[in-house]
Short mmCIF file of C-alpha atoms and ligand atoms in Angstrom, two decimals:
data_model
loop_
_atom_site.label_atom_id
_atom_site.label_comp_id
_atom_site.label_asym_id
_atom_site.label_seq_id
_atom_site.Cartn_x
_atom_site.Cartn_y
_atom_site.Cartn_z
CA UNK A 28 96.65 126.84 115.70
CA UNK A 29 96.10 129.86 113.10
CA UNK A 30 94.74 129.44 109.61
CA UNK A 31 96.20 130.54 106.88
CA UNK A 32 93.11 133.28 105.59
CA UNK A 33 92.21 133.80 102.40
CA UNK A 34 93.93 136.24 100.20
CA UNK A 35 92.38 139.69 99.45
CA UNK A 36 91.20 138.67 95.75
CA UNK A 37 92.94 140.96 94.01
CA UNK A 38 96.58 138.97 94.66
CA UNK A 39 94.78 135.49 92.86
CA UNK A 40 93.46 137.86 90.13
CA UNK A 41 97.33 139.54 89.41
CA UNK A 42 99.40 137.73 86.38
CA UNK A 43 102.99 136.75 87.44
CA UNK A 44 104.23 139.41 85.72
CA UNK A 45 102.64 141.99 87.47
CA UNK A 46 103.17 140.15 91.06
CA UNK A 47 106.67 140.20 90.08
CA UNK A 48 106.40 144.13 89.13
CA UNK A 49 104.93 144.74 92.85
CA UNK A 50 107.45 142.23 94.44
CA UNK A 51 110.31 143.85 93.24
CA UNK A 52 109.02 147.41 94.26
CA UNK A 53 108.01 146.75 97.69
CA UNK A 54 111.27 144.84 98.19
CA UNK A 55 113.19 147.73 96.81
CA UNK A 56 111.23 150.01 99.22
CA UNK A 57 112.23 148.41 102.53
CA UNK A 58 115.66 147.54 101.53
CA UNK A 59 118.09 146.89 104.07
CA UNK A 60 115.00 146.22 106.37
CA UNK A 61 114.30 143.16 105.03
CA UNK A 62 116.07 140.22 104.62
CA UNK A 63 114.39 137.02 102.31
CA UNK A 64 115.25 133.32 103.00
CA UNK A 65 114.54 130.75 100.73
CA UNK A 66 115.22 126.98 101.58
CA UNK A 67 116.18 124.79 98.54
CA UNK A 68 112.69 123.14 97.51
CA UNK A 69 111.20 126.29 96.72
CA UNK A 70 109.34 126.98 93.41
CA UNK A 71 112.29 128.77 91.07
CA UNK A 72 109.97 132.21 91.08
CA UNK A 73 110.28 132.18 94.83
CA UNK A 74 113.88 131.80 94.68
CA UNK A 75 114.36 134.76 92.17
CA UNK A 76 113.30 136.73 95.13
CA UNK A 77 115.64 134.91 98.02
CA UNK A 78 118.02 137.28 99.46
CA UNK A 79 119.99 133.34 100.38
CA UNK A 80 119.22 130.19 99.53
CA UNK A 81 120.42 126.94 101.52
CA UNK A 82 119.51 123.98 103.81
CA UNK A 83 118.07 124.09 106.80
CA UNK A 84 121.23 124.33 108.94
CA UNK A 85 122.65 127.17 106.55
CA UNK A 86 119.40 129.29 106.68
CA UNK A 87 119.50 128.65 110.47
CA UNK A 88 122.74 130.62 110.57
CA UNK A 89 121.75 133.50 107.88
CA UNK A 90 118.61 134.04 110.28
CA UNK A 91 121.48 133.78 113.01
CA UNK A 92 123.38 136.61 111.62
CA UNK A 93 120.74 138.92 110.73
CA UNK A 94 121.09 141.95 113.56
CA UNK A 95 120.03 145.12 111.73
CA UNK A 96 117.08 143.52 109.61
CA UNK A 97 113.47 144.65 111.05
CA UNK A 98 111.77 141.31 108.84
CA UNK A 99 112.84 138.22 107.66
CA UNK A 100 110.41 136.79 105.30
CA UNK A 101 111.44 133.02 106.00
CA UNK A 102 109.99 131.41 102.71
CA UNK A 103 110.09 127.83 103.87
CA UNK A 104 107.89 125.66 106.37
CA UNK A 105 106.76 126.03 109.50
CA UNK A 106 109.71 124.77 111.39
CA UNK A 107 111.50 126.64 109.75
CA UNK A 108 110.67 129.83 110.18
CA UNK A 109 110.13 128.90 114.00
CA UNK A 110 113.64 128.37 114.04
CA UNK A 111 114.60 131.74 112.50
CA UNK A 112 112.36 133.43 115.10
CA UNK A 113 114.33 131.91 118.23
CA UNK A 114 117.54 132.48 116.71
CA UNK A 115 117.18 136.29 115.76
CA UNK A 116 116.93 138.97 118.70
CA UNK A 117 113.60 140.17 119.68
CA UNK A 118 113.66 143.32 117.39
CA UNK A 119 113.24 141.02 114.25
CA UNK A 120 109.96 139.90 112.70
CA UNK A 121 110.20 136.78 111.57
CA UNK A 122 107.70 136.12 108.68
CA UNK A 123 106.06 132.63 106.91
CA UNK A 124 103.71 133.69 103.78
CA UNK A 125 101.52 130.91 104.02
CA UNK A 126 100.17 129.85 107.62
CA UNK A 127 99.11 126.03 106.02
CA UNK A 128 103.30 125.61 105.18
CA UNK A 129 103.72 122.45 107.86
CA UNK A 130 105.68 119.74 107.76
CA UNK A 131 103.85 116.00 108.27
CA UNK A 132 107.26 115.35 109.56
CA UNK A 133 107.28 117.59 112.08
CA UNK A 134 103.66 116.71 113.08
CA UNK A 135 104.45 113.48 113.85
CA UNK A 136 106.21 113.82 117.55
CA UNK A 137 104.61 115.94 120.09
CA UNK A 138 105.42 116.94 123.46
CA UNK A 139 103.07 115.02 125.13
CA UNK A 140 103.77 112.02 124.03
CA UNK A 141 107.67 112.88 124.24
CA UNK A 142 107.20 113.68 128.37
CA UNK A 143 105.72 109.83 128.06
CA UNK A 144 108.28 107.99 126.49
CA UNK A 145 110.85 110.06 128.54
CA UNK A 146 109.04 108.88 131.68
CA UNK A 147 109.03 105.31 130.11
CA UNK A 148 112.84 105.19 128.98
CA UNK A 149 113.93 106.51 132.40
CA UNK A 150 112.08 103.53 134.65
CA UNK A 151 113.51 101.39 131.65
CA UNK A 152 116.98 102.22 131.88
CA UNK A 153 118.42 102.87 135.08
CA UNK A 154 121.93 103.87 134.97
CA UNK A 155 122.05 104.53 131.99
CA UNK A 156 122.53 108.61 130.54
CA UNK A 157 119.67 109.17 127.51
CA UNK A 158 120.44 111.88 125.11
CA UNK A 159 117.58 113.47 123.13
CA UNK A 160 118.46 114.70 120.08
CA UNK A 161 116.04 116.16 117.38
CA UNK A 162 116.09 117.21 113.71
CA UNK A 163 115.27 120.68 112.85
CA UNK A 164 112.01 119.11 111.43
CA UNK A 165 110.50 119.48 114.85
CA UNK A 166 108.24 121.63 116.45
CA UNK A 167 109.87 124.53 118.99
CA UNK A 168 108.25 122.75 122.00
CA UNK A 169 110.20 119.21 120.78
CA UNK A 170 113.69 121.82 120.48
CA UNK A 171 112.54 123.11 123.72
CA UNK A 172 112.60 119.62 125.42
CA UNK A 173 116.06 118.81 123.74
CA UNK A 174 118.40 121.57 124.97
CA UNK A 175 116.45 120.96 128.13
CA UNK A 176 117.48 117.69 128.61
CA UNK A 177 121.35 118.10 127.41
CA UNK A 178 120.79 117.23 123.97
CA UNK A 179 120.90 119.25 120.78
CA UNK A 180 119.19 119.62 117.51
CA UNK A 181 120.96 117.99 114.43
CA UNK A 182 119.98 119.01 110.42
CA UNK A 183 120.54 117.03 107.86
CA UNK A 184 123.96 118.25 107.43
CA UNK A 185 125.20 118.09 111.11
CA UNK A 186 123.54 115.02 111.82
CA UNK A 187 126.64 112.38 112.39
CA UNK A 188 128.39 115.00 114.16
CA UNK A 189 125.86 115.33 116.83
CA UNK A 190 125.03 111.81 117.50
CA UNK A 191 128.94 111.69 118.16
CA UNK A 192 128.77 114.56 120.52
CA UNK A 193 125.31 112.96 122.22
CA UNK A 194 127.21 109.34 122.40
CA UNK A 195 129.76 111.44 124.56
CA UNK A 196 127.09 112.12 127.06
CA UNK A 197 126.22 115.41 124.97
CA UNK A 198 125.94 118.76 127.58
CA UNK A 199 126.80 115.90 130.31
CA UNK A 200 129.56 114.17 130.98
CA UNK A 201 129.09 110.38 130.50
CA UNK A 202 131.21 109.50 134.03
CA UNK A 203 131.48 106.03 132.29
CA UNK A 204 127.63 105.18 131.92
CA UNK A 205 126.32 103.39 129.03
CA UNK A 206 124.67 106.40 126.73
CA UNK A 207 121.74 106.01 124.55
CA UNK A 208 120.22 108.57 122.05
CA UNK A 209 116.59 108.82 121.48
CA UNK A 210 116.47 110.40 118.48
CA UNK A 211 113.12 112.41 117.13
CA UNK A 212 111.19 112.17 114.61
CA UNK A 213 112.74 111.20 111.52
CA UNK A 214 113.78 107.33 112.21
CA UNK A 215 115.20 107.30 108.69
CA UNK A 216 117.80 109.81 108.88
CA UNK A 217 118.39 108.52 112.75
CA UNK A 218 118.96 104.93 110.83
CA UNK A 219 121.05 106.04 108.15
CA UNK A 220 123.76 108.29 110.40
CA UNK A 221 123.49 105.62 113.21
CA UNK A 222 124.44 103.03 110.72
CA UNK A 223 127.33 104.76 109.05
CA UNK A 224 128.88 105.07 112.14
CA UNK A 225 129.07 101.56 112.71
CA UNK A 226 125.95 100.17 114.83
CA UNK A 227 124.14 97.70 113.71
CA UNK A 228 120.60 97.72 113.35
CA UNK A 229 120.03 95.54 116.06
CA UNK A 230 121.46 98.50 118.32
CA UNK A 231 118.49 100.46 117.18
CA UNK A 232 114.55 100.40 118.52
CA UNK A 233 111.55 102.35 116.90
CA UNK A 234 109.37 104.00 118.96
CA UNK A 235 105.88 104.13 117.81
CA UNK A 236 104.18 106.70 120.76
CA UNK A 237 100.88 104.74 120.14
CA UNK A 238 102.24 101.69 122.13
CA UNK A 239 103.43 100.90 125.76
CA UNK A 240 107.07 101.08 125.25
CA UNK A 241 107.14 101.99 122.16
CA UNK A 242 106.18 98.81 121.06
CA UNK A 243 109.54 97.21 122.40
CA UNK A 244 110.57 94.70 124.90
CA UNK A 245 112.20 96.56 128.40
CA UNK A 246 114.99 94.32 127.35
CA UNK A 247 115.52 95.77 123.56
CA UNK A 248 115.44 99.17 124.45
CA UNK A 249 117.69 99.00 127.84
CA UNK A 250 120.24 97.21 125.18
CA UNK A 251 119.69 99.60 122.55
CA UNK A 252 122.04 102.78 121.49
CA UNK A 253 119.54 104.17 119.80
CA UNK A 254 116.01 104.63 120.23
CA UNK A 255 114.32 105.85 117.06
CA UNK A 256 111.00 107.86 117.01
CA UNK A 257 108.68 106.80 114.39
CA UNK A 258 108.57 109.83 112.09
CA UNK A 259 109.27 109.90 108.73
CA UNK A 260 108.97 112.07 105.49
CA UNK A 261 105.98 111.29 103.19
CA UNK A 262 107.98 113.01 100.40
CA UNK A 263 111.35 110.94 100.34
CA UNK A 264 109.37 107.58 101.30
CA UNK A 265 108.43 107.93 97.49
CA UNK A 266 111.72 106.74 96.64
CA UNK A 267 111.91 103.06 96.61
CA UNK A 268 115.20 100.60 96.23
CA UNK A 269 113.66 99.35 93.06
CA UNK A 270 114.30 102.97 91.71
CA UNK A 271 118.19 102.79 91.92
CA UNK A 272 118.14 99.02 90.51
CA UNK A 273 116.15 100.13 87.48
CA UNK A 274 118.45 103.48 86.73
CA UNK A 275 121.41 101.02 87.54
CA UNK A 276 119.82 98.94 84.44
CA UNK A 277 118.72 101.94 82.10
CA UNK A 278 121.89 104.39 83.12
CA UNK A 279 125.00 102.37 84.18
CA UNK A 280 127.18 105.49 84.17
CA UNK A 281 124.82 106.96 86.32
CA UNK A 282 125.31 108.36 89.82
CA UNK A 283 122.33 108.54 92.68
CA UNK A 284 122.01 110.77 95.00
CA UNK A 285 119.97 110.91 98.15
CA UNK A 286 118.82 113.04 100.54
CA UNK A 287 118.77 110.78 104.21
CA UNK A 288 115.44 111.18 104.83
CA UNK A 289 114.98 108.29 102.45
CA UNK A 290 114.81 104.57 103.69
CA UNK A 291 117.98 102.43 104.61
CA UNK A 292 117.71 100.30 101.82
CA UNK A 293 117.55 103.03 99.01
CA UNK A 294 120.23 105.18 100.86
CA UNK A 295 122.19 101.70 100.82
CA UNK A 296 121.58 101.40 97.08
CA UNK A 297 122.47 105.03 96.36
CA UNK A 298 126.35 106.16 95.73
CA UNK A 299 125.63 109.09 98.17
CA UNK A 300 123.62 110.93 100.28
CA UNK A 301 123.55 114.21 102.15
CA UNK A 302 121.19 117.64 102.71
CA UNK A 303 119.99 119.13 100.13
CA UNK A 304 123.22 121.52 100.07
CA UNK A 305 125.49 118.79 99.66
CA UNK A 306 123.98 117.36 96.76
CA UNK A 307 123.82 120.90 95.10
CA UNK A 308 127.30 121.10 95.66
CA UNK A 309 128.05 117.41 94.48
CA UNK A 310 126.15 118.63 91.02
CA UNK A 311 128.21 122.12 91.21
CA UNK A 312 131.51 119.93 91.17
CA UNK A 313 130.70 117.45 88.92
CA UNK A 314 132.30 117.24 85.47
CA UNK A 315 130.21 118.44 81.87
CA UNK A 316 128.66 115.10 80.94
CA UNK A 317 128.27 113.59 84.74
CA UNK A 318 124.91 111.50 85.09
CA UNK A 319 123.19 111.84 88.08
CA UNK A 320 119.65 110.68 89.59
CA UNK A 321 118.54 112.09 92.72
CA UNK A 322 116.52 111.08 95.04
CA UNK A 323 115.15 114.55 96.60
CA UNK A 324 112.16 116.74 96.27
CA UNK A 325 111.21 117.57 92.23
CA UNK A 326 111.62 121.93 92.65
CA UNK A 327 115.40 121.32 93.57
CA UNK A 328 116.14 118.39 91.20
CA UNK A 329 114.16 120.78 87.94
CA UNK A 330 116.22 123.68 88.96
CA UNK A 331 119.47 121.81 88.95
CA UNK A 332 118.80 120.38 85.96
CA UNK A 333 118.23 123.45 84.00
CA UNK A 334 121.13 125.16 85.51
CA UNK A 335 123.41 122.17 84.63
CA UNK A 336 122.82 121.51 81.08
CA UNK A 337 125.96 119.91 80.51
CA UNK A 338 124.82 116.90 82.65
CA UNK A 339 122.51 114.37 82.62
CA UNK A 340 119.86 114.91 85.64
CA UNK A 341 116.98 112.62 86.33
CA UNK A 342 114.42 112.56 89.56
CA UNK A 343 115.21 108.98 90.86
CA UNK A 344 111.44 107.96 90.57
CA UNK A 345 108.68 109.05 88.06
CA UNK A 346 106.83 110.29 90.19
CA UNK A 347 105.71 113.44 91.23
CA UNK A 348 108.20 114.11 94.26
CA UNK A 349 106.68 117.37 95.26
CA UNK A 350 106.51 118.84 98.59
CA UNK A 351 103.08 120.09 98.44
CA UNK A 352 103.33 122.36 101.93
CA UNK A 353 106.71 123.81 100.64
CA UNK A 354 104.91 124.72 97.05
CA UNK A 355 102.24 126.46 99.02
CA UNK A 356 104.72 129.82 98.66
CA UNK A 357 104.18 131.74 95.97
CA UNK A 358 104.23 134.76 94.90
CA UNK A 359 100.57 135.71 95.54
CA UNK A 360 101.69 135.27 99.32
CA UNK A 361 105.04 136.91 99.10
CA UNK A 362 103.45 140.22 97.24
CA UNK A 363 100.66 140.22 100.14
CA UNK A 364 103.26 139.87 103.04
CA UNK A 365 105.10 142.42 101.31
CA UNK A 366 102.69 144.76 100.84
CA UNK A 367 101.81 144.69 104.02
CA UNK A 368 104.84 145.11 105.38
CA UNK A 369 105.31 148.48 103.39
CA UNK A 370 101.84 149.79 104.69
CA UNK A 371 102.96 149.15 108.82
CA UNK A 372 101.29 145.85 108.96
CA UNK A 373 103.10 142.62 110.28
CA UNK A 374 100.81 139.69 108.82
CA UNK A 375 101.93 135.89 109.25
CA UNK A 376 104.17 136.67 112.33
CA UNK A 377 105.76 133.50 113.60
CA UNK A 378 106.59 134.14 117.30
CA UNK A 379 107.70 131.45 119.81
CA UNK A 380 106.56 132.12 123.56
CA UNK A 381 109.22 133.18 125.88
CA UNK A 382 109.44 129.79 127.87
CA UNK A 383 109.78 127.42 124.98
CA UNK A 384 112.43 129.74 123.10
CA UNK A 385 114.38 129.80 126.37
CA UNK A 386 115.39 126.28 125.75
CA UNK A 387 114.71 125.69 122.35
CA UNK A 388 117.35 128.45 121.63
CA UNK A 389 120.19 126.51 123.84
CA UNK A 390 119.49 123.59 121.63
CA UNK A 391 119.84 125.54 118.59
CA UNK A 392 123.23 126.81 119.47
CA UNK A 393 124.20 123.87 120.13
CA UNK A 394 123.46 122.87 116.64
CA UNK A 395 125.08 125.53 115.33
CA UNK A 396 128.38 124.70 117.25
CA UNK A 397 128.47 121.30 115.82
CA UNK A 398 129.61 122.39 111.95
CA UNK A 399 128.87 119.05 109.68
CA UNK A 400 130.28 118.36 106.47
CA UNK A 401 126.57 118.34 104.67
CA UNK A 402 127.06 114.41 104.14
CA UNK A 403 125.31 113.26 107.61
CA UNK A 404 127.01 109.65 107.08
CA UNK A 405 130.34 110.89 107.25
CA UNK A 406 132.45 108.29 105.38
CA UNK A 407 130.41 106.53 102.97
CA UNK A 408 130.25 102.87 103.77
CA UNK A 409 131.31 101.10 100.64
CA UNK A 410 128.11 100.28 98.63
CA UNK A 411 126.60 96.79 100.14
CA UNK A 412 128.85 96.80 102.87
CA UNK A 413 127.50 95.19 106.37
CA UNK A 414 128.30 96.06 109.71
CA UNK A 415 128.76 93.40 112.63
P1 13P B 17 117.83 120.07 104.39
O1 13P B 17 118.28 120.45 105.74
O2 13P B 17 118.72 119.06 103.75
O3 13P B 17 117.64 121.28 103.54
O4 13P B 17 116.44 119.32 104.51
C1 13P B 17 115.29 119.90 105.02
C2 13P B 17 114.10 119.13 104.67
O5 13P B 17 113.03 119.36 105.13
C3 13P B 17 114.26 118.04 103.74
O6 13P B 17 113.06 117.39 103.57
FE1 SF4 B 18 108.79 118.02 105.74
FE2 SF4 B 18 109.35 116.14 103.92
FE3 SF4 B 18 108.48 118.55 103.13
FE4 SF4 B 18 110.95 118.25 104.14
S1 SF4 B 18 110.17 117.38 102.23
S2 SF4 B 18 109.49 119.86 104.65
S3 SF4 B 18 110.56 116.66 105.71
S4 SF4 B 18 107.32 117.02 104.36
#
């Protein structure tokens, strides 16, 4: 693990406008060299900046693309920018301005306790072909173990698409055997697609890796489709289903708007839900004088808000949705990574070791075969609908 160190005072002492003076001259100076991404919950001064802005799965394929760049400042999270580094060739740097940008999230499977409940599920069910399958909020080693295992990485945007493909046996052929995904580590978004395709929660276990089996019977899980790690997001598990009653009560005309990572219930309660590219593109489309509330983190609700004046846009709780890892970018960090950059140095390198990326990358382009439509539940279930 490598700290984040301290910035060279001078960076904290620099007003915004003069970070922005230096920003914009040492990104003019290495031009074409450099390429910026910015995901969608950065702060709007980080975003001036952004070369592209998008979800996960859309700055998976800019990083993807980028073949003549020399850097790509990835301003994001960790997993992020771990992604980018697999997916570009070995000539690109692949930078994160602040070392302390995790993601709980992503903290909250690891590989060791991945190799035991893959040990576990494999004396549990014999005959029967388990597909692992992880969100891009993973670490590389969890991506590693994926592609290794014929499964794939999913993003919010992807994410029904892949369990189908997995349910098929993913890199496998089924040959007729029942399949089962284990799915890491958000069990919310897991839920959520799993459920909008049809199976019931009954079909689903949660696997807490602090207990023997998960927690589960041998029986539950051998009769399971889907076995659910216990992650979740401490950011979108803000948003409660009282939320959407009470804007249902002030704002009748009002729409919500989710991102999956919330619960079951509120995604239930919502009108829709998808990555954080879908619902900017929901806003984008919506009529002058729509009313929406959305249930995502506060930097990318503010900045839709004051680029859609014409509509009515609420956070779908009072409080402070903020995702305090992603907010640790700013432009202090950028202007230091840049300015080191333009003087020969490489600070904040995020590199992958050549054994992980092997496999990691596999189950990245798998991902990126799988195109989703941004709206991980596919067809909405009608609103209080129940599945048998
Ligand atoms: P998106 O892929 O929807 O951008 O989500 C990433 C994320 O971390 C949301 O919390
Ligand atoms: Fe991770 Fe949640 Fe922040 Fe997304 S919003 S980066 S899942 S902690």
């Amino acid at each position: 693990m490598v700290w984040q160190q301290p910035l060279p005072e001078i960076y904290t002492q620099l007003s915004e406008p003069e970070l922005r003076i230096r920003i914009e001259s040492a990104k003019g100076a290495l031009g074409s060299r450099l390429v910026i991404l910015g995901h969608h919950y950065q702060q709007d001064a980080i975003i001036d900046y952004a070369d592209f802005t998008g979800d996960s799965f859309e700055l998976s394929r800019r990083a993807a693309d980028q073949k003549n760049a020399e850097f790509v400042i990835f301003c994001g999270v960790h997993f992020m920018a771990e992604s980018a580094d697999i997916l570009t060739g070995d000539s690109v740097a692949v930078m994160l301005p602040d070392l302390g940008a995790g993601c709980s999230m992503a903290d909250m499977a690891n590989l060791d306790q991945t190799l035991d409940c893959w040990e576990q599920l494999q004396q549990t069910c014999p005959g029967q072909i388990i597909v692992p399958v992880t969100y891009m909020n993973s670490s590389a080693a969890i991506k590693a173990f994926v592609g290794e295992h014929g499964g794939a990485v999913c993003t919010s945007s992807n994410c029904r698409n892949v369990l189908e493909w997995a349910l098929r046996g993913g890199s496998t052929s089924a040959g007729g055997k029942k399949v089962k995904v284990l799915f890491f580590p958000d069990q919310h978004l897991g839920r959520n697609t799993a459920y909008a395709m049809g199976y019931p929660l009954e079909k689903m276990v949660v696997w807490d890796p602090r207990l023997d089996l998960g927690g589960n019977t041998a029986e539950a899980i051998s009769n399971s489709d889907f076995v659910l790690w216990k992650g979740h997001c401490s950011v979108h598990a803000l948003f409660r289903p009282e939320h959407v009653d009470q804007v249902r009560i002030n704002y009748p005309e009002m729409k919500v708007i989710v991102h999956p990572e919330c619960k079951w219930d509120v995604v239930q309660k919502a009108d829709m839900a998808g990555s954080t590219a879908y619902i900017v593109k929901q806003i984008e489309a919506a009529a002058p004088g729509s009313q929406w509330a959305i249930g995502t983190e506060v930097h990318l609700v503010n900045r839709l808000r004051e680029q859609h004046p014409d509509q009515k846009i609420i956070v779908l709780s009072d409080c402070q949705c903020l995702c305090t890892t992603m907010y640790r970018i700013d432009l202090p960090h950028l202007c230091w990574v840049l300015e080191n950059l333009l003087e020969g140095r490489i600070v904040n390198q995020i590199k992958v070791d050549a054994q992980t990326r092997k496999w990691a990358l596999v189950a990245l382009e798998r991902m990126l075969s799988i195109k989703g439509t941004g709206n991980p539940l596919g067809k909405q279930q009608p609103i209080g609908s129940t599945v048998d």
